[in-house]
Coordinates of C-alpha atoms in Angstrom, one line a residue:
P1 CA 10.2 10.3 -12.8
E2 CA 8.3 7.9 -13.8
E3 CA 4.1 7.6 -12.3
Q4 CA 3.8 4.6 -10.1
S5 CA 0.3 2.4 -11.5
A6 CA -1.9 2.1 -8.3
P7 CA -2.3 -1.4 -6.9
P8 CA -5.7 -3.2 -8.3
Q9 CA -8.2 -2.7 -6.1
E10 CA -9.5 -6.6 -4.3
Y11 CA -13.1 -7.1 -3.7
S12 CA -14.1 -9.9 -1.4
I13 CA -17.4 -11.1 -1.6
P14 CA -18.8 -12.1 1.1
P15 CA -20.5 -15.2 2.2
P16 CA -24.1 -15.6 1.5
V17 CA -26.1 -14.9 4.7
S18 CA -29.3 -16.9 5.5
Q19 CA -32.2 -15.8 6.2
G20 CA -33.1 -17.6 9.2
K21 CA -31.9 -20.2 11.6
W22 CA -31.9 -23.8 11.4
K23 CA -34.8 -24.4 13.8
N24 CA -36.3 -28.1 12.6
K25 CA -33.5 -30.0 13.7
E26 CA -34.5 -33.3 12.1
R27 CA -31.9 -36.2 11.6
V28 CA -32.8 -39.2 9.7
L29 CA -30.7 -42.8 10.5
I30 CA -30.3 -44.9 7.6
F31 CA -29.2 -48.4 8.0
S32 CA -30.1 -51.8 7.3
S33 CA -29.3 -55.0 8.5
R34 CA -27.1 -57.5 7.2
G35 CA -27.6 -59.8 4.3
I36 CA -29.2 -57.3 1.8
N37 CA -28.5 -57.7 -1.8
F38 CA -26.8 -55.4 -3.9
R39 CA -30.1 -53.6 -5.0
T40 CA -31.2 -52.5 -1.6
R41 CA -27.9 -51.0 -1.0
H42 CA -28.0 -48.7 -3.4
L43 CA -31.4 -47.9 -2.9
M44 CA -30.3 -47.2 0.1
Q45 CA -27.5 -45.0 -0.9
D46 CA -29.9 -43.3 -3.1
L47 CA -31.9 -42.3 -0.6
R48 CA -29.0 -40.8 1.8
T49 CA -27.9 -38.6 -1.4
L50 CA -31.6 -37.2 -1.8
M51 CA -31.4 -36.6 1.7
P52 CA -29.5 -34.1 3.0
H53 CA -30.2 -34.6 6.7
S54 CA -29.6 -38.1 7.0
K55 CA -26.8 -40.2 8.6
A56 CA -25.6 -43.8 8.0
D57 CA -24.3 -46.6 10.4
T58 CA -23.1 -49.7 10.0
K59 CA -24.7 -52.9 9.3
M60 CA -27.0 -54.1 12.5
D61 CA -26.3 -58.0 13.3
R62 CA -29.4 -59.9 12.9
K63 CA -29.2 -61.7 16.6
D64 CA -29.4 -58.1 17.9
Q65 CA -33.3 -57.2 18.8
L66 CA -35.3 -54.5 16.8
F67 CA -35.7 -52.0 20.1
V68 CA -31.8 -51.7 19.9
I69 CA -32.1 -49.4 17.3
N70 CA -33.4 -47.0 19.7
E71 CA -30.0 -46.7 21.3
V72 CA -28.7 -46.4 18.0
C73 CA -30.4 -43.5 17.2
E74 CA -29.7 -41.6 20.4
M75 CA -26.1 -42.3 20.4
K76 CA -26.4 -40.7 16.7
N77 CA -28.8 -38.2 17.7
C78 CA -31.3 -38.8 15.4
N79 CA -34.9 -38.7 15.9
K80 CA -36.1 -40.3 13.0
C81 CA -34.9 -44.0 11.5
I82 CA -35.5 -46.0 8.1
F83 CA -34.1 -49.2 8.3
F84 CA -34.2 -52.1 5.9
E85 CA -34.4 -55.3 7.3
A86 CA -33.6 -58.6 4.7
K87 CA -34.9 -62.0 5.3
K88 CA -34.4 -65.0 3.3
K89 CA -32.0 -63.1 1.0
Q90 CA -34.7 -62.2 -1.2
D91 CA -37.7 -60.9 1.0
L92 CA -36.9 -56.8 2.2
Y93 CA -38.8 -54.7 4.8
M94 CA -38.8 -51.3 5.2
W95 CA -39.2 -49.7 9.1
L96 CA -40.3 -45.9 9.2
S97 CA -40.2 -44.6 12.9
N98 CA -40.3 -41.7 15.0
T99 CA -37.9 -42.5 17.8
P100 CA -38.1 -43.6 20.8
Q101 CA -41.6 -42.4 21.3
G102 CA -43.1 -43.8 18.2
P103 CA -45.0 -44.2 16.5
S104 CA -43.6 -47.1 13.8
A105 CA -45.0 -48.4 10.4
K106 CA -43.6 -51.5 9.0
F107 CA -43.6 -52.1 5.1
L108 CA -42.7 -54.6 2.7
V109 CA -40.5 -53.2 -0.6
Q110 CA -41.5 -54.3 -3.7
N111 CA -40.4 -53.4 -7.5
V112 CA -37.2 -51.5 -6.5
H113 CA -35.6 -49.8 -8.9
T114 CA -32.6 -47.4 -8.1
L115 CA -30.7 -44.4 -9.8
A116 CA -28.4 -46.3 -11.5
E117 CA -30.6 -48.6 -12.6
L118 CA -33.5 -46.4 -14.1
K119 CA -30.9 -44.5 -16.2
M120 CA -33.5 -41.6 -16.3
T121 CA -32.7 -38.1 -18.0
G122 CA -33.3 -36.1 -15.7
N123 CA -31.2 -34.6 -13.0
C124 CA -31.5 -32.4 -9.7
L125 CA -29.0 -30.5 -7.7
R126 CA -27.3 -32.5 -5.1
G127 CA -28.7 -31.4 -1.6
S128 CA -31.7 -29.6 -2.8
R129 CA -35.0 -29.5 -0.7
P130 CA -38.0 -31.6 -2.6
L131 CA -41.6 -31.1 -2.4
L132 CA -43.8 -33.8 -1.4
S133 CA -47.5 -34.7 -3.1
F134 CA -49.9 -37.0 -1.7
D135 CA -52.4 -38.8 -2.9
P136 CA -56.1 -37.3 -1.8
I137 CA -56.8 -40.8 0.0
F138 CA -53.9 -40.1 2.4
D139 CA -56.7 -37.2 4.2
K140 CA -59.5 -39.6 3.8
E141 CA -58.2 -42.7 5.9
P142 CA -56.8 -42.2 9.2
H143 CA -53.8 -44.6 8.9
Y144 CA -53.3 -43.1 5.8
A145 CA -53.2 -39.8 7.7
L146 CA -50.6 -41.1 10.2
L147 CA -48.8 -42.3 7.8
K148 CA -48.8 -38.8 5.7
E149 CA -47.8 -37.2 8.9
L150 CA -44.4 -39.7 9.4
F151 CA -43.8 -39.2 6.1
I152 CA -43.9 -35.3 5.6
Q153 CA -40.9 -35.6 9.1
I154 CA -38.6 -38.0 7.6
F155 CA -38.8 -37.0 3.6
S156 CA -38.7 -33.2 3.7
T157 CA -35.3 -31.7 4.2
P158 CA -35.5 -29.3 7.0
Q159 CA -35.3 -25.3 6.1
Y160 CA -31.9 -24.0 6.4
H161 CA -30.2 -27.3 6.5
P162 CA -26.5 -26.7 6.8
K163 CA -26.1 -29.4 4.3
S164 CA -29.2 -28.3 2.0
Q165 CA -29.2 -25.9 -1.2
P166 CA -31.9 -23.3 -0.8
F167 CA -33.7 -24.7 -4.2
V168 CA -36.6 -26.4 -4.7
D169 CA -36.3 -28.5 -8.0
H170 CA -37.5 -32.1 -7.4
V171 CA -41.0 -33.7 -6.1
F172 CA -41.5 -36.7 -4.1
T173 CA -44.9 -38.2 -4.9
F174 CA -46.8 -40.8 -2.8
T175 CA -49.8 -42.3 -4.7
I176 CA -51.7 -45.2 -3.5
T177 CA -52.9 -47.8 -5.9
D178 CA -53.9 -51.2 -5.2
E179 CA -53.7 -50.8 -1.6
R180 CA -50.1 -49.8 -1.6
I181 CA -48.0 -46.6 -1.7
W182 CA -45.9 -46.2 -4.7
F183 CA -42.9 -44.2 -4.0
R184 CA -41.6 -41.5 -7.2
N185 CA -39.3 -38.9 -7.7
Y186 CA -39.6 -36.1 -10.5
Q187 CA -37.6 -33.1 -11.2
I188 CA -39.2 -29.9 -12.1
I189 CA -37.7 -28.6 -15.7
E190 CA -38.1 -24.7 -15.6
E191 CA -38.8 -24.2 -19.0
D192 CA -42.5 -25.4 -19.3
A193 CA -42.6 -27.2 -15.7
S194 CA -42.7 -30.5 -16.7
L195 CA -41.7 -33.4 -14.7
V196 CA -39.3 -36.0 -15.2
E197 CA -38.9 -38.6 -13.4
I198 CA -35.3 -39.1 -12.0
G199 CA -35.3 -42.2 -9.6
P200 CA -35.1 -44.2 -7.3
R201 CA -38.7 -45.7 -7.4
F202 CA -40.0 -48.4 -5.0
V203 CA -43.5 -49.6 -3.8
L204 CA -44.3 -50.1 -0.3
N205 CA -47.0 -52.5 1.0
L206 CA -48.2 -51.8 4.6
I207 CA -48.0 -54.3 7.2
K208 CA -48.5 -53.2 10.5
I209 CA -48.6 -49.3 12.5
F210 CA -47.3 -50.1 15.8
Q211 CA -48.0 -47.3 18.6
G212 CA -44.2 -47.4 20.0
S213 CA -40.5 -47.5 18.2
F214 CA -40.0 -50.6 16.8
G215 CA -42.7 -52.2 18.8
G216 CA -45.7 -51.8 21.1
P217 CA -49.7 -52.1 20.7
T218 CA -50.9 -52.4 17.1
L219 CA -52.7 -49.4 15.8
Y220 CA -53.5 -50.9 12.2
E221 CA -52.9 -54.2 10.3
N222 CA -53.6 -54.2 6.8
P223 CA -56.2 -56.8 5.9
H224 CA -55.1 -57.0 2.3
Y225 CA -51.3 -57.8 3.2
Q226 CA -50.4 -61.5 2.0
S227 CA -46.9 -61.9 2.7
P228 CA -44.3 -63.3 0.7
N229 CA -43.8 -67.2 2.2
M230 CA -47.5 -67.5 1.7
H231 CA -47.3 -65.7 -2.1
R232 CA -44.5 -68.3 -3.1
R233 CA -46.9 -71.2 -1.5
L234 CA -49.9 -70.7 -3.6
I235 CA -47.6 -70.4 -6.8
K236 CA -46.1 -74.3 -5.9
L237 CA -49.6 -75.4 -5.2
S238 CA -51.0 -73.9 -8.4
V239 CA -48.2 -75.6 -10.3
A240 CA -48.9 -78.6 -8.1
A241 CA -52.3 -78.6 -9.0
K242 CA -51.8 -78.4 -12.9
F243 CA -49.5 -81.3 -12.6
R244 CA -52.1 -83.5 -11.1
E245 CA -54.6 -82.6 -13.5
K246 CA -52.5 -84.0 -16.2
Q247 CA -51.8 -87.1 -14.3
Q248 CA -55.1 -87.9 -14.2
V249 CA -56.0 -86.9 -17.9
K250 CA -53.6 -89.6 -18.4
E251 CA -54.6 -92.6 -16.3
V252 CA -58.0 -92.0 -17.9
Q253 CA -57.0 -92.0 -21.1
K254 CA -55.3 -95.2 -20.7
I255 CA -58.6 -96.7 -19.0
K256 CA -60.2 -95.8 -22.0
K257 CA -58.0 -97.2 -24.1
K258 CA -58.1 -100.5 -21.7
G259 CA -61.6 -100.9 -21.7
T260 CA -63.4 -103.8 -23.9
K261 CA -64.8 -102.3 -27.4
V262 CA -68.7 -101.7 -28.0
L263 CA -69.5 -103.9 -31.4
V264 CA -71.6 -102.1 -33.3
E265 CA -74.6 -104.4 -35.0
E266 CA -74.2 -104.9 -39.1
D267 CA -76.1 -103.1 -41.0
P268 CA -77.7 -105.2 -44.1
T269 CA -78.2 -102.3 -46.1
E270 CA -74.0 -101.6 -46.5
V271 CA -74.2 -104.5 -48.9
V272 CA -76.7 -104.0 -51.3
F273 CA -74.6 -101.8 -53.7
E274 CA -71.4 -104.2 -53.8
T275 CA -71.2 -106.4 -56.7
P276 CA -69.4 -109.8 -56.7
A277 CA -66.2 -110.1 -59.0
E278 CA -66.0 -112.9 -61.7
E279 CA -64.8 -115.9 -60.9
K280 CA -61.7 -117.0 -62.9
P281 CA -61.8 -120.8 -63.7
V282 CA -59.2 -122.9 -61.9
E283 CA -56.3 -124.2 -64.2
I284 CA -54.7 -127.7 -62.9
Q285 CA -51.0 -128.1 -64.1
L286 CA -51.2 -131.6 -65.0
V287 CA -47.2 -132.3 -66.0
K288 CA -44.3 -131.2 -63.7
P289 CA -42.1 -128.4 -65.1
E290 CA -38.8 -128.6 -66.0
S291 CA -36.0 -127.7 -63.5
K292 CA -34.0 -125.1 -64.5
P293 CA -30.0 -125.6 -63.4
I294 CA -29.7 -122.7 -60.5
V295 CA -26.4 -121.1 -61.9
K296 CA -24.8 -118.5 -59.8
D297 CA -22.2 -117.7 -62.0
K298 CA -22.6 -117.2 -66.0
K299 CA -18.7 -117.7 -66.8
K300 CA -19.2 -121.5 -65.2
L301 CA -22.0 -121.9 -67.4
R302 CA -19.8 -121.3 -70.6
K303 CA -17.4 -123.2 -69.2
I304 CA -19.4 -126.1 -68.9
Q305 CA -20.9 -125.7 -72.7
R306 CA -16.9 -125.5 -73.9
K307 CA -16.7 -129.0 -72.0
K308 CA -19.5 -130.7 -73.5
Q309 CA -18.9 -129.2 -77.5
K310 CA -15.5 -130.7 -76.7
K311 CA -16.3 -133.7 -75.9
L312 CA -18.8 -133.9 -78.8
F313 CA -15.6 -133.1 -80.9
K314 CA -13.7 -136.0 -79.7
T315 CA -16.4 -138.7 -80.2
E316 CA -16.9 -137.8 -83.8
G317 CA -13.2 -137.9 -84.5

């Protein structure tokens, strides 16, 4: 009898077991108000992809007050919030808040560049945990120390989060330059541990820090902050001042042209080297010049001469 071949053995690979429990259950709600442009929408989507512990919600109506966001976060089971507020379809403000107790900070967002816009060469794993790198100035000033703790709690992915990956392959950097916070995202390359920028990138200009969530007593107000309306007003005033200066120069030139010219006295030494020209004798013509027949057509002149010759021949004959 033929020997029956043994069935192939099946090996079942067990799923990876996490080494710990998900204790830090930070959830961040990222959404915006109505009226944002496409660049803000793409930036918001990039932050959602970079932060696996984030949640999304529909756009909030402009008529609603900001403290309503605390109720939205409670319904979404979120204890942190990043809210993008658009005004005049050109100014973008970002709120970072710890709901519902506070504190919260309001920033003006400038120089926004999204992932699709940068087209960087770097690439990182989706859902991986980032390293947070802070400027040394964050530990020197009290308001920067408060912002540092707020950034750590919002942007750091909790350990053993279900949607996160157990890898660290990119860095979030927060640098302070020119009284502003510069956000950058870099990938860590394994070969030589060098950094390559991925994006997105933006600049946060601090306006105020509040004790409560989206309101309350003001803990800190930036003295170096200048509103976009004031900035645009100063630009218009500078352009108007330049135009006014040009008009004044033109008026001064017109007055100079209309003014009486100053007569310079004659210098007697200028005529020293001038030699007078010889005077030509005056000729007086006594005889009247003969008048020449004005004939426009030469053919008519020839016909007149022929008629005169014919008359002469007839008289002689």
